[in-house]
XYZ file of C-alpha atoms in Angstrom:
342
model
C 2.684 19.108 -24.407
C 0.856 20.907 -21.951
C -2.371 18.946 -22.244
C -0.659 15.575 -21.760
C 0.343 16.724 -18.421
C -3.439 18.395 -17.585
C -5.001 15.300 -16.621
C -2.091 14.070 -13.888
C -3.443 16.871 -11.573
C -6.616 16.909 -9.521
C -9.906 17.258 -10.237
C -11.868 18.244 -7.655
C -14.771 16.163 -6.557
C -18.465 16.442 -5.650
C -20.344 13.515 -3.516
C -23.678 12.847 -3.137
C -23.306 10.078 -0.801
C -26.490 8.705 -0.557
C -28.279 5.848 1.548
C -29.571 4.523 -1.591
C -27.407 5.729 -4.361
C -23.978 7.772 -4.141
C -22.914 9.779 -7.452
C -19.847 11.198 -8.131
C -18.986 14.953 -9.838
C -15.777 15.702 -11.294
C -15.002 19.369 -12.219
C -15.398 19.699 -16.098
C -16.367 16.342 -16.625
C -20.106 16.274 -15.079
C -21.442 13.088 -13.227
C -19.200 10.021 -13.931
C -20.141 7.847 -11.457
C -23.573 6.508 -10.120
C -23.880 3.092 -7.985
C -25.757 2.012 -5.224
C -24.377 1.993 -1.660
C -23.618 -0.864 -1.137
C -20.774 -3.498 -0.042
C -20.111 -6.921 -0.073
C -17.689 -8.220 2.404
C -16.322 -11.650 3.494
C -18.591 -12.261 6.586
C -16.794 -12.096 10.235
C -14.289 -9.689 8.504
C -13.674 -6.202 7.426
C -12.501 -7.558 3.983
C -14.267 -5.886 0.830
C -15.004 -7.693 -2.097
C -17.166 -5.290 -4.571
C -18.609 -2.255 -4.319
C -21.449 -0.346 -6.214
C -24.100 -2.867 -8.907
C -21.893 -5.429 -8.420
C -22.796 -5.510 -4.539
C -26.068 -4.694 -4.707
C -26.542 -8.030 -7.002
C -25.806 -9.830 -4.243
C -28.367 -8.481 -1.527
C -30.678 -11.258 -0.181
C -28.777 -13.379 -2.418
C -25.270 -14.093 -1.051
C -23.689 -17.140 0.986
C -23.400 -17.356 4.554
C -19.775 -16.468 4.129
C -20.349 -13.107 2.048
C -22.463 -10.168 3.490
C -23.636 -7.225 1.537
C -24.647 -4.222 3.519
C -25.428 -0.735 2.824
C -23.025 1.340 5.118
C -25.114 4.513 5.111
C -28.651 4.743 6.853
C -31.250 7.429 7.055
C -28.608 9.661 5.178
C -25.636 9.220 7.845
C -22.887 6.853 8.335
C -23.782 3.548 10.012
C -20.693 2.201 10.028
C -17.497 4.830 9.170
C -14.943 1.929 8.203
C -17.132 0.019 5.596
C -18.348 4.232 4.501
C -15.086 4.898 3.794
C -13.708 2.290 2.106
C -16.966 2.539 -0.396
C -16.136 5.691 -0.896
C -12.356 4.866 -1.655
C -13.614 2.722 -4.551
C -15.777 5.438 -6.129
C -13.170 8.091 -5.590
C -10.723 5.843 -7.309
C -12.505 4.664 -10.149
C -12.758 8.380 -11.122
C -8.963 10.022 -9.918
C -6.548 7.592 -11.029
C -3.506 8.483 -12.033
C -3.825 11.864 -10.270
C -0.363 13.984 -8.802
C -2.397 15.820 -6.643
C -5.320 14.428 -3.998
C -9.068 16.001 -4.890
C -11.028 18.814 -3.050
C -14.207 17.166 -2.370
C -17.575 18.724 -1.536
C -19.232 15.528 -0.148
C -23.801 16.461 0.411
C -24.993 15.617 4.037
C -28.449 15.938 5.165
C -29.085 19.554 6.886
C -30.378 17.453 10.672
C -27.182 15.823 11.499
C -25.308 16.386 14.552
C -21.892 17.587 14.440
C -20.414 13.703 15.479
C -21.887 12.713 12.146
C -20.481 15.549 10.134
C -17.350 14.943 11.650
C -17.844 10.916 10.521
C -18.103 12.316 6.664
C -15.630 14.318 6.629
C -13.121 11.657 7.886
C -14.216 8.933 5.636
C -13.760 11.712 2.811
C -10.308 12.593 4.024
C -9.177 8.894 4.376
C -10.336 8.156 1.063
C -7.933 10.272 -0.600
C -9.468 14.057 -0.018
C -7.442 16.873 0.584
C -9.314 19.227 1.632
C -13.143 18.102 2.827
C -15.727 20.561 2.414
C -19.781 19.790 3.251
C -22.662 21.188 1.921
C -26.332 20.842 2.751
C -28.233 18.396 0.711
C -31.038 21.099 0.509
C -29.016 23.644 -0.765
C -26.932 21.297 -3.095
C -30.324 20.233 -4.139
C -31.516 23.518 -4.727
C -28.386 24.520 -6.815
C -28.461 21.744 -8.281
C -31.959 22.796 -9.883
C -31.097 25.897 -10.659
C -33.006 28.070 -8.217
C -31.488 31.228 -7.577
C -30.646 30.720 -4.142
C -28.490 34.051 -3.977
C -30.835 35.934 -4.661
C -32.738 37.911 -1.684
C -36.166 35.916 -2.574
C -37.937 32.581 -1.157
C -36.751 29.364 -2.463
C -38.527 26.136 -1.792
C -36.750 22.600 -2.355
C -38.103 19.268 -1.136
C -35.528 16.882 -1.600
C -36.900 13.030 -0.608
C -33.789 10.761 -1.004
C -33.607 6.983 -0.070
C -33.123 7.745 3.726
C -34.148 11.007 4.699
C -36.167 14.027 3.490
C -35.016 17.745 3.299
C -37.307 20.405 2.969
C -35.780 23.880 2.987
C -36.363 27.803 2.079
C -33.334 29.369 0.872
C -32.301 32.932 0.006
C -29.394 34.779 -0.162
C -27.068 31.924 -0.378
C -28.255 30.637 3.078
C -31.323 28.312 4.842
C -33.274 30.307 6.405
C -35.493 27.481 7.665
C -35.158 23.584 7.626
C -36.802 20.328 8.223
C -34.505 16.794 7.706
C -36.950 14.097 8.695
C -35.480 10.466 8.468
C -38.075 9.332 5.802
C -37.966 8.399 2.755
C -37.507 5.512 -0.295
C -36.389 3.378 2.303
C -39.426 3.922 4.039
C -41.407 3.772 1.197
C -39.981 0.381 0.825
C -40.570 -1.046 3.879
C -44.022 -0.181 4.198
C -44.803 -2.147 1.019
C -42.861 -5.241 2.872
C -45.157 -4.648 5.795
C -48.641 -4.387 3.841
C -48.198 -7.388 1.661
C -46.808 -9.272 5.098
C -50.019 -7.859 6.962
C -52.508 -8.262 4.625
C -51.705 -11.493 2.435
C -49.079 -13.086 4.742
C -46.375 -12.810 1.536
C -42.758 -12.424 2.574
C -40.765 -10.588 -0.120
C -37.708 -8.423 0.177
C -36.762 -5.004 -0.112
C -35.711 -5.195 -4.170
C -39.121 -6.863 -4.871
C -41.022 -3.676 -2.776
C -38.985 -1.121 -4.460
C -40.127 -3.169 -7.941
C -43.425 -2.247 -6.872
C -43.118 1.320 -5.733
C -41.548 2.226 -9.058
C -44.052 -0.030 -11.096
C -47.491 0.616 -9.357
C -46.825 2.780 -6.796
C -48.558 6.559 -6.439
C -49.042 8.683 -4.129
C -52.622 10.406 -5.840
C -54.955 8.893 -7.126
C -54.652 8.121 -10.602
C -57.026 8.093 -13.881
C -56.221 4.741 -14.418
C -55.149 2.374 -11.643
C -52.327 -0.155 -12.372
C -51.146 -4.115 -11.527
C -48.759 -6.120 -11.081
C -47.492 -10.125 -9.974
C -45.804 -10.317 -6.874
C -43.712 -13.206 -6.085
C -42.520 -13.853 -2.969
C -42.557 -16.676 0.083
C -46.089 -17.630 1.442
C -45.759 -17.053 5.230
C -47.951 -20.200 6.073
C -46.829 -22.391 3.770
C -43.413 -21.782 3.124
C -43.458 -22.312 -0.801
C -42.892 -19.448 -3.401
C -46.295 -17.824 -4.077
C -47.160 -14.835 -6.991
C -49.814 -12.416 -5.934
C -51.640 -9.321 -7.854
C -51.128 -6.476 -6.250
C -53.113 -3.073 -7.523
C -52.025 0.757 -6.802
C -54.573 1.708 -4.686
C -53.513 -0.852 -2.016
C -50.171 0.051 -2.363
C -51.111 3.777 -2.125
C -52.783 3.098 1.313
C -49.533 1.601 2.184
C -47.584 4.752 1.379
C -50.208 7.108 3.464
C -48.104 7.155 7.058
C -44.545 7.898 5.347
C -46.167 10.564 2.823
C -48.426 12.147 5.953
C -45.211 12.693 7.897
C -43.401 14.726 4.962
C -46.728 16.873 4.085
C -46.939 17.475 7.700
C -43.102 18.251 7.709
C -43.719 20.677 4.770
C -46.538 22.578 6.262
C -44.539 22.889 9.434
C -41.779 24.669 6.906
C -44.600 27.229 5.619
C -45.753 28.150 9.103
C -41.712 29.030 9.880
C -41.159 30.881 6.981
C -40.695 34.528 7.396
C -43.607 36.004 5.332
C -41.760 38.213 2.723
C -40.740 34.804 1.894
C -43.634 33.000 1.847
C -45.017 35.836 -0.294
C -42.374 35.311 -2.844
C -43.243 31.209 -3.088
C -47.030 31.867 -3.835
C -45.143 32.619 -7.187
C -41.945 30.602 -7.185
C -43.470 27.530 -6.298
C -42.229 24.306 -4.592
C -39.617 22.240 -6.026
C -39.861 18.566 -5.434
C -36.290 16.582 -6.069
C -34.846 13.418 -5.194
C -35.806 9.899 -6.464
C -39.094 10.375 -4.048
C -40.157 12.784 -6.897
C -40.548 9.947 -9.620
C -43.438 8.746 -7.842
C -46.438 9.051 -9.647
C -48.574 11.822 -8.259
C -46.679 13.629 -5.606
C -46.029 16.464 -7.071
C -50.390 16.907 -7.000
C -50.807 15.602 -3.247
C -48.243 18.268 -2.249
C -50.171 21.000 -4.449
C -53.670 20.024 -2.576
C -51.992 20.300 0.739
C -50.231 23.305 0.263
C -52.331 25.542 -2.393
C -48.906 26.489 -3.897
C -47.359 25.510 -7.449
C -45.172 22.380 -7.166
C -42.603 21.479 -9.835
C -40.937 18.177 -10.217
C -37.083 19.006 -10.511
C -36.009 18.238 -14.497
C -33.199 15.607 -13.525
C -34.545 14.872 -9.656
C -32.059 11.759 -8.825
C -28.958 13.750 -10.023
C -29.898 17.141 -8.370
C -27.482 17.480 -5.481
C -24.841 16.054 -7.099
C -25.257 18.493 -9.680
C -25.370 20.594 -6.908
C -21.985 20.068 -5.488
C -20.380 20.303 -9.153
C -22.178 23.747 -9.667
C -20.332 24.722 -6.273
C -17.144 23.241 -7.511
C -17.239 25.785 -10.621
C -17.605 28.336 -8.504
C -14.960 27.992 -6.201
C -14.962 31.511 -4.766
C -18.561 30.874 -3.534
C -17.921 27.592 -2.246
C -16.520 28.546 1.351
C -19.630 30.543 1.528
C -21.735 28.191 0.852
C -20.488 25.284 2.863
C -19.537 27.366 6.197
C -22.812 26.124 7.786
C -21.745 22.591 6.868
C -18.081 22.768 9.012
C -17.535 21.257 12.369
């Protein structure tokens, strides 16, 4: 009898409320829910009509009556009413039926200002939270990786998301030295848009140039370079156009974005207390977040930095994995996330 009545209570929540993606961690069930972030709403109005896939679908594709936006940019809320009614629809896809509201441990990036963590934590709370906890996405990250961040010894994460990249050491439980730059997929993206616009006067959009990054796109040279057809709107013309594109183009394109986290990351190492930096000529980097699926970077960040670099095992589900680790250890958690509170 007791079971039957187990699942009417809460389960607490972990968010990894990304620009690109957001994923959802329930307590003792893992990750259950992963969708874009995005939402399609009746244009002029504040009405929402999907969430999630089924929103993203329509991106560069809907009516003049329906809009689909992405309410988060550069890892922060753009716009806290459209946030948080996304985030309603996630949260209740996965707590129905519930007595009791969720804790939630929602992931912000380590740069913002305390008007924006104030901004998550109310779009959290008037989704259905009741009590709102944040954690840093470079610590969430590195949990969620399985460093062993309480430990009194350097850890190294490098966590390039769709809007923003974190680059942190950690030890004992705390950062003891940060970068959040406002780069990242995104950026990747619309660099791509810009080269093929610059160079071969070919409009395409932002789902076509993030076909390409994951296709062709590198950011080391590789032992075999790779191709691909492009379609897209000739500039000129007007009429639909296909194009071959090669990596090595779209490498060049990716220089400027990947310069500004390498020069982000050496930054880091000059901070670092050197007992620290001692203990990473060992350790390593760790390089997480869907930035660390493209080809090569793990090598580019090893020639720059003359340290061992690891891609993360799972690198698009580390901070949420991160927040559910925190969520099992709930006497830790207030620890953890006391940097995070406003």
């Amino acid at each position: 009898m007791l079971d039957q009545f187990k699942g009417l209570f809460s389960n607490d929540i972990g968010v990894d409320l990304g620009t690109a993606n957001s994923l959802v961690y329930v307590r003792d069930r893992g990750i259950v829910l992963r969708e874009p972030s995005v939402v399609a709403m009746e244009a002029g109005t504040k009405g929402v009509l999907a969430v999630g896939e089924e929103a993203r679908r329509m991106l560069g594709r809907t009516p003049s009556s329906i809009v689909a936006i992405r309410p988060m940019k550069d890892g922060v809320i753009a716009d806290i009413e459209i946030t948080e009614a996304m985030l309603r629809k996630f949260i209740q896809k996965v707590h129905y039926r519930k007595l009791i509201s969720p804790r939630i441990v929602v992931a912000v990036p380590s740069g913002i200002t305390g008007v924006e963590k104030r901004a998550v934590k109310d779009a959290a709370s008037h989704a259905g939270g009741r009590e709102v906890y944040l954690i840093e996405q470079p610590m969430a990250s590195a949990i969620g990786c399985g460093l062993p961040v309480v430990e009194p010894a350097g850890n190294m994460i490098v966590d390039i998301g769709g809007g923003t990249c974190e680059i942190a050491v950690i030890s004992l439980s705390g950062i003891v030295v940060a970068k959040s730059l406002r780069v990242g997929g995104d950026q990747f993206d619309e660099t791509i848009v810009a080269q093929l616009k610059r160079a071969h006067n070919l409009m395409i959009g932002e789902r076509t140039a993030e076909e390409i990054k994951f296709r062709i796109g590198s950011a080391h040279a590789m032992d075999e370079e790779l191709n691909m057809d492009v379609k897209g709107r000739d500039m000129n013309s007007g009429l639909p156009r296909t194009l071959s594109v090669n990596s090595v183009e779209i490498r060049e394109a990716l220089r400027e974005p990947l310069e500004k986290i390498l020069s982000s990351i050496r930054d880091t190492l000059d901070q670092c207390p050197p007992e620290l930096s001692s203990d990473l000529i060992d350790r390593g980097i760790v390089v997480a977040g869907g930035g660390a699926l493209l080809r090569g970077i793990d090598r580019l960040i090893m020639e720059e930095t003359e340290l061992p670099v690891h891609v993360a095992d799972s690198p698009l589900t580390a901070v949420a994995e991160g927040t559910g680790r925190v969520l099992q250890e709930m006497h830790i958690l207030k620890r953890i996330t006391s940097s995070g509170q406003s």
